[in-house]
XYZ file of N, CA, C and O in Angstrom:
828
model
N 36.652 13.382 8.043
C 36.360 14.660 7.397
C 34.975 15.113 7.819
O 33.997 14.368 7.685
N 34.898 16.319 8.360
C 33.602 16.850 8.756
C 32.787 17.226 7.513
O 33.328 17.669 6.512
N 31.500 17.066 7.617
C 30.645 17.427 6.490
C 29.189 17.367 6.899
O 28.845 16.854 7.976
N 28.331 17.909 6.055
C 26.891 17.885 6.301
C 26.322 16.560 5.818
O 26.500 16.195 4.647
N 25.689 15.838 6.707
C 25.114 14.544 6.370
C 23.605 14.688 6.218
O 22.915 15.099 7.162
N 23.114 14.407 5.035
C 21.686 14.498 4.778
C 21.038 13.138 5.049
O 21.390 12.134 4.435
N 20.128 13.106 5.998
C 19.423 11.878 6.339
C 17.988 11.995 5.854
O 17.260 12.923 6.233
N 17.585 11.079 5.005
C 16.234 11.127 4.459
C 15.211 10.795 5.541
O 15.422 9.908 6.370
N 14.124 11.524 5.522
C 13.051 11.294 6.490
C 11.999 10.339 5.935
O 10.978 10.095 6.572
N 12.258 9.813 4.747
C 11.282 8.953 4.066
C 11.916 7.596 3.740
O 13.042 7.530 3.251
N 11.208 6.534 4.034
C 11.659 5.192 3.648
C 10.443 4.363 3.259
O 9.312 4.670 3.671
N 10.670 3.356 2.459
C 9.548 2.560 1.951
C 9.912 1.083 1.857
O 11.092 0.714 1.885
N 8.896 0.249 1.706
C 9.098 -1.185 1.494
C 7.792 -1.801 0.996
O 6.719 -1.182 1.108
N 7.902 -2.980 0.454
C 6.725 -3.752 0.062
C 6.347 -4.623 1.251
O 7.149 -5.448 1.705
N 5.151 -4.406 1.791
C 4.711 -5.183 2.959
C 4.372 -6.609 2.565
O 4.749 -7.572 3.230
N 3.632 -6.724 1.480
C 3.332 -8.019 0.893
C 2.987 -7.759 -0.570
O 2.753 -6.606 -0.946
N 3.003 -8.777 -1.415
C 2.800 -8.552 -2.843
C 1.596 -7.660 -3.155
O 0.476 -7.943 -2.743
N 1.883 -6.544 -3.835
C 0.816 -5.638 -4.244
C 0.555 -4.479 -3.303
O -0.183 -3.552 -3.649
N 1.186 -4.484 -2.127
C 0.890 -3.455 -1.130
C 2.168 -2.793 -0.606
O 3.068 -3.450 -0.096
N 2.222 -1.471 -0.772
C 3.401 -0.717 -0.386
C 3.228 0.040 0.915
O 2.104 0.289 1.363
N 4.346 0.402 1.506
C 4.370 1.118 2.789
C 5.414 2.224 2.704
O 6.549 1.988 2.273
N 5.022 3.448 3.075
C 5.956 4.571 3.108
C 5.880 5.224 4.483
O 4.787 5.584 4.952
N 7.024 5.354 5.119
C 7.124 5.987 6.435
C 7.752 7.370 6.283
O 8.811 7.514 5.675
N 7.074 8.400 6.813
C 7.614 9.759 6.815
C 7.805 10.158 8.277
O 6.822 10.304 9.015
N 9.050 10.330 8.707
C 9.343 10.610 10.115
C 9.224 12.089 10.461
O 8.929 12.455 11.594
N 9.473 12.967 9.476
C 9.292 14.403 9.649
C 9.314 15.053 8.267
O 9.702 14.426 7.286
N 8.874 16.299 8.208
C 8.797 16.985 6.918
C 9.959 17.958 6.776
O 9.946 19.057 7.328
N 10.969 17.521 6.001
C 12.152 18.328 5.755
C 12.060 18.982 4.375
O 11.096 18.764 3.637
N 13.086 19.773 4.033
C 13.094 20.465 2.747
C 12.934 19.491 1.581
O 12.203 19.753 0.626
N 13.611 18.342 1.670
C 13.607 17.386 0.560
C 12.569 16.277 0.700
O 12.538 15.351 -0.124
N 11.717 16.346 1.719
C 10.789 15.237 1.979
C 9.820 14.992 0.825
O 9.501 13.836 0.514
N 9.328 16.052 0.201
C 8.411 15.887 -0.922
C 9.075 15.159 -2.068
O 8.519 14.206 -2.643
N 10.289 15.571 -2.410
C 11.057 14.938 -3.481
C 11.408 13.505 -3.112
O 11.281 12.592 -3.942
N 11.832 13.291 -1.861
C 12.188 11.944 -1.406
C 10.980 11.021 -1.418
O 11.092 9.832 -1.742
N 9.832 11.557 -1.057
C 8.610 10.760 -1.022
C 8.264 10.251 -2.420
O 7.954 9.070 -2.613
N 8.313 11.146 -3.399
C 7.993 10.752 -4.773
C 9.005 9.735 -5.298
O 8.649 8.832 -6.054
N 10.267 9.868 -4.880
C 11.301 8.925 -5.280
C 11.006 7.537 -4.722
O 11.131 6.532 -5.428
N 10.603 7.484 -3.440
C 10.275 6.198 -2.817
C 9.021 5.598 -3.447
O 8.912 4.377 -3.620
N 8.073 6.464 -3.797
C 6.839 5.992 -4.427
C 7.144 5.387 -5.795
O 6.601 4.330 -6.152
N 8.037 6.021 -6.545
C 8.457 5.494 -7.845
C 9.157 4.149 -7.678
O 8.941 3.224 -8.476
N 9.973 4.040 -6.621
C 10.671 2.784 -6.342
C 9.679 1.655 -6.062
O 9.845 0.524 -6.531
N 8.637 1.966 -5.309
C 7.608 0.970 -5.010
C 6.897 0.513 -6.284
O 6.637 -0.683 -6.473
N 6.602 1.469 -7.152
C 5.884 1.149 -8.388
C 6.752 0.325 -9.336
O 6.244 -0.478 -10.114
N 8.075 0.520 -9.258
C 8.984 -0.284 -10.078
C 9.037 -1.716 -9.570
O 9.123 -2.665 -10.351
N 8.974 -1.864 -8.225
C 8.989 -3.204 -7.634
C 7.652 -3.904 -7.828
O 7.599 -5.124 -7.984
N 6.576 -3.111 -7.765
C 5.230 -3.636 -7.894
C 4.462 -2.786 -8.911
O 3.726 -1.861 -8.527
N 4.609 -3.054 -10.205
C 3.919 -2.254 -11.230
C 2.406 -2.204 -11.027
O 1.774 -1.188 -11.312
N 1.842 -3.310 -10.527
C 0.397 -3.346 -10.286
C 0.130 -3.140 -8.795
O -0.397 -4.016 -8.103
N 0.511 -1.965 -8.297
C 0.319 -1.664 -6.874
C -1.175 -1.580 -6.560
O -1.914 -0.810 -7.171
N -1.618 -2.371 -5.565
C -3.037 -2.432 -5.224
C -3.417 -1.503 -4.077
O -4.597 -1.198 -3.883
N -2.433 -1.075 -3.291
C -2.736 -0.222 -2.147
C -1.469 0.331 -1.533
O -0.387 -0.239 -1.680
N -1.613 1.459 -0.834
C -0.458 2.118 -0.217
C -0.787 2.552 1.201
O -1.868 3.083 1.471
N 0.157 2.331 2.114
C 0.045 2.800 3.491
C 1.049 3.920 3.692
O 2.236 3.763 3.398
N 0.577 5.065 4.198
C 1.453 6.195 4.529
C 1.476 6.308 6.044
O 0.449 6.591 6.668
N 2.633 6.077 6.640
C 2.761 6.061 8.099
C 3.261 7.415 8.601
O 4.418 7.779 8.405
N 2.376 8.156 9.270
C 2.718 9.468 9.835
C 2.688 9.435 11.363
O 2.672 10.479 12.011
N 2.724 8.257 11.934
C 2.677 8.139 13.389
C 3.946 8.721 14.008
O 5.045 8.506 13.507
N 3.763 9.471 15.092
C 4.877 10.112 15.806
C 5.702 11.038 14.912
O 6.878 11.268 15.167
N 5.071 11.561 13.872
C 5.713 12.555 13.014
C 5.302 13.926 13.542
O 4.138 14.319 13.421
N 6.237 14.695 14.132
C 5.892 15.981 14.763
C 5.629 17.117 13.791
O 5.236 18.210 14.192
N 5.838 16.867 12.494
C 5.582 17.908 11.504
C 6.857 18.404 10.859
O 7.774 17.645 10.586
N 6.898 19.707 10.597
C 8.053 20.281 9.917
C 7.617 21.352 8.945
O 6.790 22.198 9.276
N 8.133 21.291 7.731
C 7.885 22.329 6.738
C 6.569 22.103 5.991
O 6.319 21.014 5.464
N 5.762 23.154 5.946
C 4.457 23.069 5.288
C 4.572 22.744 3.798
O 3.815 21.905 3.289
N 5.484 23.387 3.040
C 5.576 23.065 1.603
C 5.785 21.579 1.332
O 5.257 21.045 0.352
N 6.538 20.903 2.192
C 6.777 19.467 2.008
C 5.490 18.681 2.203
O 5.201 17.734 1.453
N 4.697 19.064 3.192
C 3.436 18.356 3.435
C 2.452 18.592 2.294
O 1.721 17.686 1.886
N 2.426 19.817 1.767
C 1.537 20.136 0.647
C 1.943 19.335 -0.587
O 1.095 18.804 -1.307
N 3.250 19.209 -0.812
C 3.746 18.464 -1.972
C 3.375 16.996 -1.881
O 3.011 16.374 -2.889
N 3.452 16.412 -0.689
C 3.117 15.000 -0.526
C 1.622 14.770 -0.712
O 1.203 13.828 -1.398
N 0.792 15.621 -0.125
C -0.652 15.479 -0.300
C -1.036 15.696 -1.762
O -1.896 14.985 -2.312
N -0.383 16.665 -2.394
C -0.655 16.992 -3.795
C -0.399 15.808 -4.718
O -1.026 15.670 -5.769
N 0.528 14.926 -4.322
C 0.878 13.778 -5.163
C -0.314 12.863 -5.423
O -0.333 12.132 -6.413
N -1.325 12.922 -4.542
C -2.462 12.014 -4.654
C -3.785 12.722 -4.950
O -4.823 12.079 -5.030
N -3.743 14.036 -5.095
C -4.958 14.796 -5.331
C -4.991 15.341 -6.751
O -3.973 15.783 -7.275
N -6.147 15.309 -7.344
C -6.306 15.805 -8.716
C -6.918 17.192 -8.680
O -7.965 17.457 -9.276
N -6.278 18.091 -7.925
C -6.785 19.454 -7.774
C -7.471 19.653 -6.434
O -7.552 18.750 -5.602
N -7.953 20.853 -6.193
C -8.638 21.174 -4.941
C -7.688 21.724 -3.893
O -6.476 21.772 -4.084
N -8.251 22.105 -2.763
C -7.466 22.694 -1.679
C -6.799 21.617 -0.830
O -7.403 20.593 -0.521
N -5.539 21.871 -0.464
C -4.822 20.982 0.447
C -4.987 21.483 1.877
O -5.323 20.728 2.789
N -4.753 22.773 2.087
C -4.898 23.407 3.398
C -4.957 24.907 3.178
O -4.498 25.413 2.152
N -5.553 25.620 4.128
C -5.506 27.077 4.047
C -5.369 27.659 5.446
O -5.645 26.992 6.449
N -4.862 28.878 5.499
C -4.634 29.535 6.782
C -5.518 30.759 6.916
O -5.853 31.421 5.926
N -5.884 31.043 8.145
C -6.681 32.237 8.448
C -6.060 32.969 9.631
O -5.646 32.341 10.606
N -5.974 34.287 9.523
C -5.429 35.107 10.598
C -6.156 36.441 10.677
O -7.112 36.680 9.945
N -5.680 37.312 11.542
C -6.320 38.617 11.701
C -6.084 39.522 10.506
O -6.942 40.313 10.126
N -4.891 39.410 9.916
C -4.543 40.250 8.772
C -4.855 39.529 7.464
O -4.698 38.305 7.366
N -5.309 40.244 6.443
C -5.605 39.631 5.146
C -4.411 38.867 4.568
O -4.583 37.852 3.894
N -3.192 39.334 4.851
C -1.997 38.684 4.315
C -1.779 37.290 4.904
O -1.001 36.488 4.366
N -2.461 37.003 6.007
C -2.320 35.690 6.654
C -3.273 34.656 6.061
O -3.165 33.468 6.359
N -4.203 35.114 5.237
C -5.179 34.206 4.633
C -4.620 33.655 3.320
O -4.644 34.330 2.287
N -4.115 32.439 3.385
C -3.452 31.826 2.234
C -4.033 30.439 1.971
O -4.261 29.668 2.898
N -4.273 30.141 0.708
C -4.768 28.821 0.324
C -3.683 28.076 -0.453
O -3.059 28.638 -1.360
N -3.439 26.822 -0.076
C -2.486 25.968 -0.779
C -3.290 24.936 -1.572
O -3.991 24.112 -0.979
N -3.185 24.995 -2.883
C -3.999 24.135 -3.743
C -3.169 23.071 -4.448
O -1.984 23.278 -4.737
N -3.815 21.956 -4.732
C -3.152 20.850 -5.423
C -3.243 21.041 -6.931
O -4.210 21.589 -7.443
N -2.221 20.562 -7.605
C -2.232 20.574 -9.074
C -2.942 19.315 -9.554
O -3.125 18.361 -8.806
N -3.329 19.306 -10.806
C -4.007 18.132 -11.357
C -3.013 16.990 -11.520
O -1.829 17.208 -11.773
N -3.497 15.776 -11.350
C -2.642 14.604 -11.524
C -2.420 13.820 -10.253
O -1.761 14.286 -9.336
N -3.019 12.631 -10.180
C -2.852 11.712 -9.055
C -1.817 10.659 -9.469
O -2.054 9.883 -10.394
N -0.675 10.636 -8.797
C 0.414 9.728 -9.179
C 0.030 8.256 -9.077
O 0.608 7.412 -9.760
N -0.955 7.941 -8.223
C -1.382 6.544 -8.083
C -2.688 6.260 -8.819
O -3.206 5.149 -8.745
N -3.234 7.290 -9.462
C -4.442 7.131 -10.280
C -5.572 6.410 -9.539
O -6.187 5.482 -10.066
N -5.810 6.836 -8.321
C -6.938 6.309 -7.569
C -6.684 5.060 -6.757
O -7.598 4.544 -6.101
N -5.450 4.546 -6.759
C -5.125 3.371 -5.940
C -5.447 3.665 -4.473
O -5.093 4.725 -3.967
N -6.124 2.759 -3.773
C -6.522 2.998 -2.371
C -5.335 3.325 -1.459
O -4.252 2.753 -1.607
N -5.568 4.244 -0.530
C -4.536 4.699 0.402
C -5.067 4.664 1.834
O -6.219 5.020 2.088
N -4.206 4.251 2.756
C -4.498 4.341 4.190
C -3.403 5.184 4.827
O -2.219 4.994 4.545
N -3.794 6.130 5.673
C -2.836 6.956 6.402
C -2.913 6.597 7.878
O -4.005 6.573 8.460
N -1.767 6.322 8.493
C -1.712 5.986 9.910
C -1.290 7.207 10.722
O -0.291 7.855 10.397
N -2.041 7.534 11.776
C -1.709 8.652 12.659
C -1.903 8.241 14.114
O -2.558 7.240 14.411
N -1.312 9.041 15.017
C -1.540 8.844 16.450
C -1.338 10.170 17.177
O -1.220 11.221 16.533
N -1.263 10.125 18.485
C -1.129 11.348 19.270
C 0.168 12.093 19.049
O 0.292 13.257 19.423
N 1.142 11.436 18.426
C 2.406 12.089 18.121
C 2.443 12.698 16.734
O 3.457 13.284 16.340
N 1.361 12.567 15.991
C 1.270 13.155 14.646
C 0.774 14.589 14.788
O -0.325 14.819 15.290
N 1.577 15.546 14.347
C 1.211 16.949 14.552
C 1.551 17.813 13.345
O 2.310 17.416 12.463
N 0.950 19.008 13.341
C 1.289 20.053 12.382
C 1.205 19.574 10.931
O 0.134 19.280 10.427
N 2.351 19.499 10.237
C 2.365 19.122 8.824
C 1.770 17.734 8.601
O 1.176 17.466 7.554
N 1.922 16.832 9.570
C 1.318 15.499 9.458
C -0.197 15.614 9.393
O -0.866 14.890 8.643
N -0.741 16.523 10.188
C -2.185 16.716 10.222
C -2.688 17.392 8.955
O -3.838 17.199 8.559
N -1.821 18.172 8.323
C -2.195 18.785 7.048
C -2.411 17.702 5.996
O -3.409 17.700 5.268
N -1.469 16.759 5.918
C -1.578 15.667 4.947
C -2.799 14.798 5.245
O -3.620 14.517 4.361
N -2.929 14.370 6.492
C -4.050 13.503 6.870
C -5.388 14.194 6.660
O -6.333 13.600 6.126
N -5.475 15.462 7.054
C -6.722 16.210 6.917
C -7.113 16.421 5.471
O -8.297 16.304 5.108
N -6.131 16.723 4.622
C -6.413 16.958 3.206
C -6.900 15.687 2.516
O -7.908 15.703 1.800
N -6.205 14.577 2.743
C -6.585 13.322 2.098
C -7.907 12.790 2.644
O -8.667 12.141 1.919
N -8.198 13.086 3.902
C -9.467 12.659 4.493
C -10.621 13.495 3.939
O -11.648 12.948 3.522
N -10.459 14.812 3.922
C -11.528 15.692 3.428
C -11.818 15.474 1.948
O -12.962 15.576 1.505
N -10.769 15.181 1.196
C -10.934 14.959 -0.245
C -11.359 13.518 -0.546
O -11.461 13.128 -1.711
N -11.578 12.728 0.537
C -11.986 11.324 0.419
C -11.019 10.531 -0.462
O -11.407 9.655 -1.228
N -9.736 10.858 -0.301
C -8.704 10.158 -1.075
C -8.022 9.052 -0.272
O -7.374 8.179 -0.836
N -8.169 9.103 1.054
C -7.544 8.097 1.907
C -8.407 7.826 3.129
O -9.217 8.663 3.530
N -8.206 6.647 3.701
C -8.847 6.291 4.969
C -7.812 6.486 6.071
O -6.674 6.035 5.941
N -8.217 7.160 7.141
C -7.304 7.432 8.248
C -7.525 6.399 9.344
O -8.655 6.207 9.817
N -6.438 5.753 9.767
C -6.505 4.728 10.800
C -5.547 5.083 11.941
O -4.470 5.627 11.712
N -5.948 4.770 13.167
C -5.080 4.997 14.328
C -5.825 5.667 15.455
O -6.963 5.306 15.765
N -5.190 6.654 16.063
C -5.798 7.399 17.168
C -5.709 8.899 16.892
O -5.012 9.334 15.976
N -6.436 9.679 17.677
C -6.507 11.130 17.493
C -5.108 11.754 17.411
O -4.222 11.427 18.203
N -4.939 12.648 16.441
C -3.644 13.317 16.290
C -3.490 14.418 17.344
O -4.418 14.728 18.083
N -2.311 15.025 17.389
C -1.954 15.963 18.461
C -2.802 17.239 18.477
O -3.234 17.704 19.524
N -3.002 17.849 17.314
C -3.789 19.085 17.262
C -2.944 20.342 17.318
O -3.207 21.238 18.117
N -1.917 20.421 16.457
C -1.073 21.599 16.394
C -1.313 22.276 15.049
O -0.712 21.938 14.041
N -2.214 23.265 15.048
C -2.582 23.921 13.802
C -2.296 25.394 13.785
O -2.953 26.148 13.059
N -1.325 25.839 14.562
C -1.005 27.272 14.605
C 0.167 27.589 13.694
O 1.054 26.766 13.475
N 0.156 28.810 13.163
C 1.215 29.285 12.284
C 2.013 30.350 13.025
O 1.447 31.332 13.507
N 3.326 30.144 13.133
C 4.166 31.112 13.844
C 4.986 31.946 12.854
O 5.444 31.438 11.835
N 5.136 33.210 13.179
C 5.986 34.114 12.406
C 7.023 34.715 13.348
O 6.719 35.037 14.495
N 8.269 34.833 12.865
C 9.355 35.397 13.664
C 9.549 36.868 13.281
O 9.786 37.191 12.117
N 9.444 37.749 14.279
C 9.624 39.181 14.056
C 10.990 39.584 14.608
O 11.234 39.488 15.808
N 11.920 40.015 13.736
C 13.266 40.407 14.187
C 13.216 41.622 15.120
O 12.462 42.570 14.882
N 14.032 41.584 16.177
C 14.111 42.693 17.126
C 15.478 43.373 17.069
O 15.712 44.350 17.773
N 16.369 42.847 16.241
C 17.716 43.403 16.154
C 18.695 42.631 17.021
O 18.300 41.917 17.962
N 19.996 42.773 16.730
C 21.050 42.086 17.480
C 20.868 40.570 17.485
O 21.230 39.898 18.453
N 20.264 40.046 16.431
C 20.079 38.607 16.343
C 18.923 38.067 17.158
O 18.711 36.862 17.206
N 18.194 38.956 17.804
C 17.056 38.520 18.616
C 15.765 38.617 17.811
O 15.691 39.292 16.796
N 14.743 37.953 18.293
C 13.454 37.995 17.631
C 12.370 37.467 18.541
O 12.648 36.895 19.598
N 11.141 37.689 18.135
C 10.010 37.196 18.909
C 9.102 36.387 17.982
O 8.856 36.782 16.843
N 8.690 35.235 18.461
C 7.841 34.360 17.660
C 6.384 34.539 18.090
O 6.050 34.373 19.262
N 5.543 34.881 17.138
C 4.130 35.105 17.415
C 3.268 34.174 16.571
O 3.608 33.855 15.428
N 2.153 33.738 17.141
C 1.180 32.973 16.369
C 0.356 33.966 15.559
O -0.283 34.853 16.113
N 0.407 33.826 14.247
C -0.246 34.807 13.370
C -1.426 34.244 12.587
O -2.173 34.994 11.968
N -1.583 32.921 12.575
C -2.693 32.314 11.832
C -2.894 30.882 12.298
O -2.128 30.366 13.119
N -3.940 30.259 11.774
C -4.216 28.859 12.080
C -4.483 28.097 10.786
O -4.993 28.661 9.812
N -4.135 26.816 10.798
C -4.406 25.960 9.650
C -5.836 25.451 9.725
O -6.353 25.152 10.800
N -6.461 25.303 8.563
C -7.766 24.662 8.461
C -7.715 23.664 7.314
O -7.036 23.876 6.306
N -8.430 22.553 7.459
C -8.472 21.543 6.414
C -9.357 22.050 5.271
O -10.055 23.053 5.424
N -9.350 21.379 4.129
C -10.159 21.828 2.989
C -11.632 22.060 3.313
O -12.267 22.955 2.745
N -12.182 21.269 4.232
C -13.604 21.429 4.585
C -13.816 22.482 5.663
O -14.949 22.729 6.076
N -12.726 23.095 6.139
C -12.839 24.149 7.142
C -12.697 23.684 8.574
O -12.996 24.432 9.503
N -12.212 22.458 8.775
C -12.018 21.964 10.140
C -10.833 22.660 10.795
O -9.775 22.824 10.193
N -11.032 23.054 12.033
C -10.000 23.723 12.824
C -9.128 22.663 13.471
O -9.610 21.872 14.279
N -7.856 22.620 13.120
C -6.961 21.568 13.608
C -6.480 21.821 15.025
O -6.414 20.908 15.850
N -6.160 23.079 15.347
C -5.482 23.381 16.600
C -6.327 23.007 17.823
O -7.475 23.407 17.960
N -5.719 22.226 18.700
C -6.400 21.819 19.923
C -7.429 20.728 19.719
O -8.024 20.246 20.683
N -7.649 20.319 18.477
C -8.655 19.300 18.190
C -8.053 18.080 17.499
O -8.399 16.954 17.811
N -7.152 18.334 16.572
C -6.516 17.232 15.873
C -7.401 16.613 14.809
O -8.489 17.106 14.514
N -6.918 15.524 14.247
C -7.643 14.785 13.212
C -8.222 13.517 13.820
O -7.518 12.736 14.446
N -9.511 13.331 13.637
C -10.188 12.129 14.128
C -10.085 11.041 13.057
O -10.517 11.242 11.923
N -9.497 9.880 13.379
C -9.378 8.809 12.383
C -10.742 8.296 11.934
O -11.724 8.355 12.685
N -10.795 7.781 10.722
C -12.026 7.140 10.244
C -12.252 5.837 10.995
O -13.384 5.453 11.275
N -11.136 5.169 11.301
C -11.189 3.915 12.068
C -10.215 4.043 13.232
O -9.010 4.169 13.029
N -10.750 4.047 14.459
C -9.910 4.197 15.644
C -9.396 2.835 16.099
O -10.179 1.929 16.396
N -8.071 2.701 16.131
C -7.433 1.464 16.579
C -6.237 1.819 17.451
O -5.318 2.513 16.998
N -6.250 1.390 18.681
C -5.121 1.605 19.572
C -3.986 0.658 19.173
O -4.229 -0.500 18.826
N -2.772 1.151 19.235
C -1.632 0.313 18.881
C -1.244 -0.569 20.063
O -1.187 -0.116 21.194
N -1.005 -1.827 19.782
C -0.586 -2.760 20.827
C 0.851 -3.201 20.539
O 1.356 -3.048 19.433
N 1.494 -3.742 21.567
C 2.883 -4.161 21.421
C 2.995 -5.262 20.377
O 2.212 -6.212 20.373
N 3.951 -5.096 19.469
C 4.103 -6.045 18.386
C 5.211 -7.052 18.663
O 6.097 -6.818 19.476
N 5.145 -8.166 17.965
C 6.186 -9.179 18.052
C 7.371 -8.744 17.200
O 7.200 -8.160 16.140
N 8.596 -8.987 17.640
C 9.772 -8.603 16.865
C 9.734 -9.160 15.440
O 9.440 -10.337 15.234
N 9.959 -8.268 14.469
C 10.003 -8.699 13.076
C 8.660 -8.795 12.390
O 8.582 -9.159 11.216
N 7.580 -8.454 13.095
C 6.250 -8.542 12.498
C 5.629 -7.153 12.392
O 6.064 -6.205 13.047
N 4.607 -7.040 11.556
C 3.883 -5.778 11.433
C 3.031 -5.556 12.664
O 2.496 -6.493 13.257
N 2.871 -4.288 13.077
C 2.016 -4.024 14.234
C 0.550 -4.124 13.832
O 0.216 -4.234 12.647
N -0.339 -4.089 14.810
C -1.755 -4.338 14.549
C -2.397 -3.268 13.668
O -3.324 -3.549 12.898
N -1.900 -2.018 13.731
C -2.476 -0.962 12.897
C -2.106 -1.158 11.429
O -2.937 -0.949 10.547
N -0.867 -1.566 11.166
C -0.462 -1.855 9.791
C -1.221 -3.059 9.258
O -1.694 -3.068 8.113
N -1.380 -4.074 10.101
C -2.127 -5.270 9.698
C -3.562 -4.922 9.334
O -4.097 -5.392 8.315
N -4.183 -4.054 10.136
C -5.570 -3.627 9.862
C -5.619 -2.806 8.574
O -6.586 -2.912 7.806
N -4.595 -1.999 8.339
C -4.543 -1.184 7.118
C -4.509 -2.075 5.871
O -5.200 -1.813 4.882
N -3.675 -3.117 5.919
C -3.586 -4.034 4.794
C -4.920 -4.731 4.555
O -5.368 -4.886 3.408
N -5.568 -5.151 5.629
C -6.866 -5.812 5.510
C -7.885 -4.895 4.838
O -8.671 -5.312 3.977
N -7.859 -3.625 5.225
C -8.794 -2.652 4.644
C -8.502 -2.423 3.163
O -9.422 -2.365 2.344
N -7.219 -2.324 2.817
C -6.849 -2.097 1.427
C -7.280 -3.270 0.543
O -7.688 -3.081 -0.608
N -7.214 -4.472 1.079
C -7.608 -5.651 0.304
C -9.104 -5.670 0.015
O -9.553 -6.295 -0.967
N -9.872 -4.995 0.864
C -11.332 -4.937 0.663
C -11.733 -3.774 -0.226
O -12.876 -3.703 -0.665
N -10.803 -2.854 -0.475
C -11.126 -1.648 -1.257
C -11.248 -1.969 -2.744
O -10.609 -2.871 -3.257
């Protein structure tokens, strides 16, 4: 029977007692909801969660609302991201609501050259708000906002109408997010954590 198959872009696991791991492969419509569901699952398995790793490596981005919702889960207010363009209507600020779901539990975000767009929004917001430590390598640097203008007959033209900026005003496009701790990923042994995840756990234990 043919049908629409919904595949979650979010998965989680306990890396070791007290430390959780959440992987987001892309930002879909349900990613924000799925992320919170996985986070709740981790907290049920480990009520005294000591640290969390959010893996955004090779995540090309996706829907902005999903990225804002995920960043908002850990921020107690403030700006998540804002856009600037030539027209006043392009200047939009996305703000976080009050309430940190982890109540200050240390967070590490993993990024690399394949992390772009919405991934950079999450990493940039948590870094600027000093809510997470960013580990890995420089992100891709895709901070442009595209708008589709209909031309009729089902055709349209896509134009860049604005750019994303982090809460502190950093320009993402063409620059990307610079990790707090730069670590190149090396080939891992089958069934083991890679060196960036291992370093993340070590950092969380010292936090």
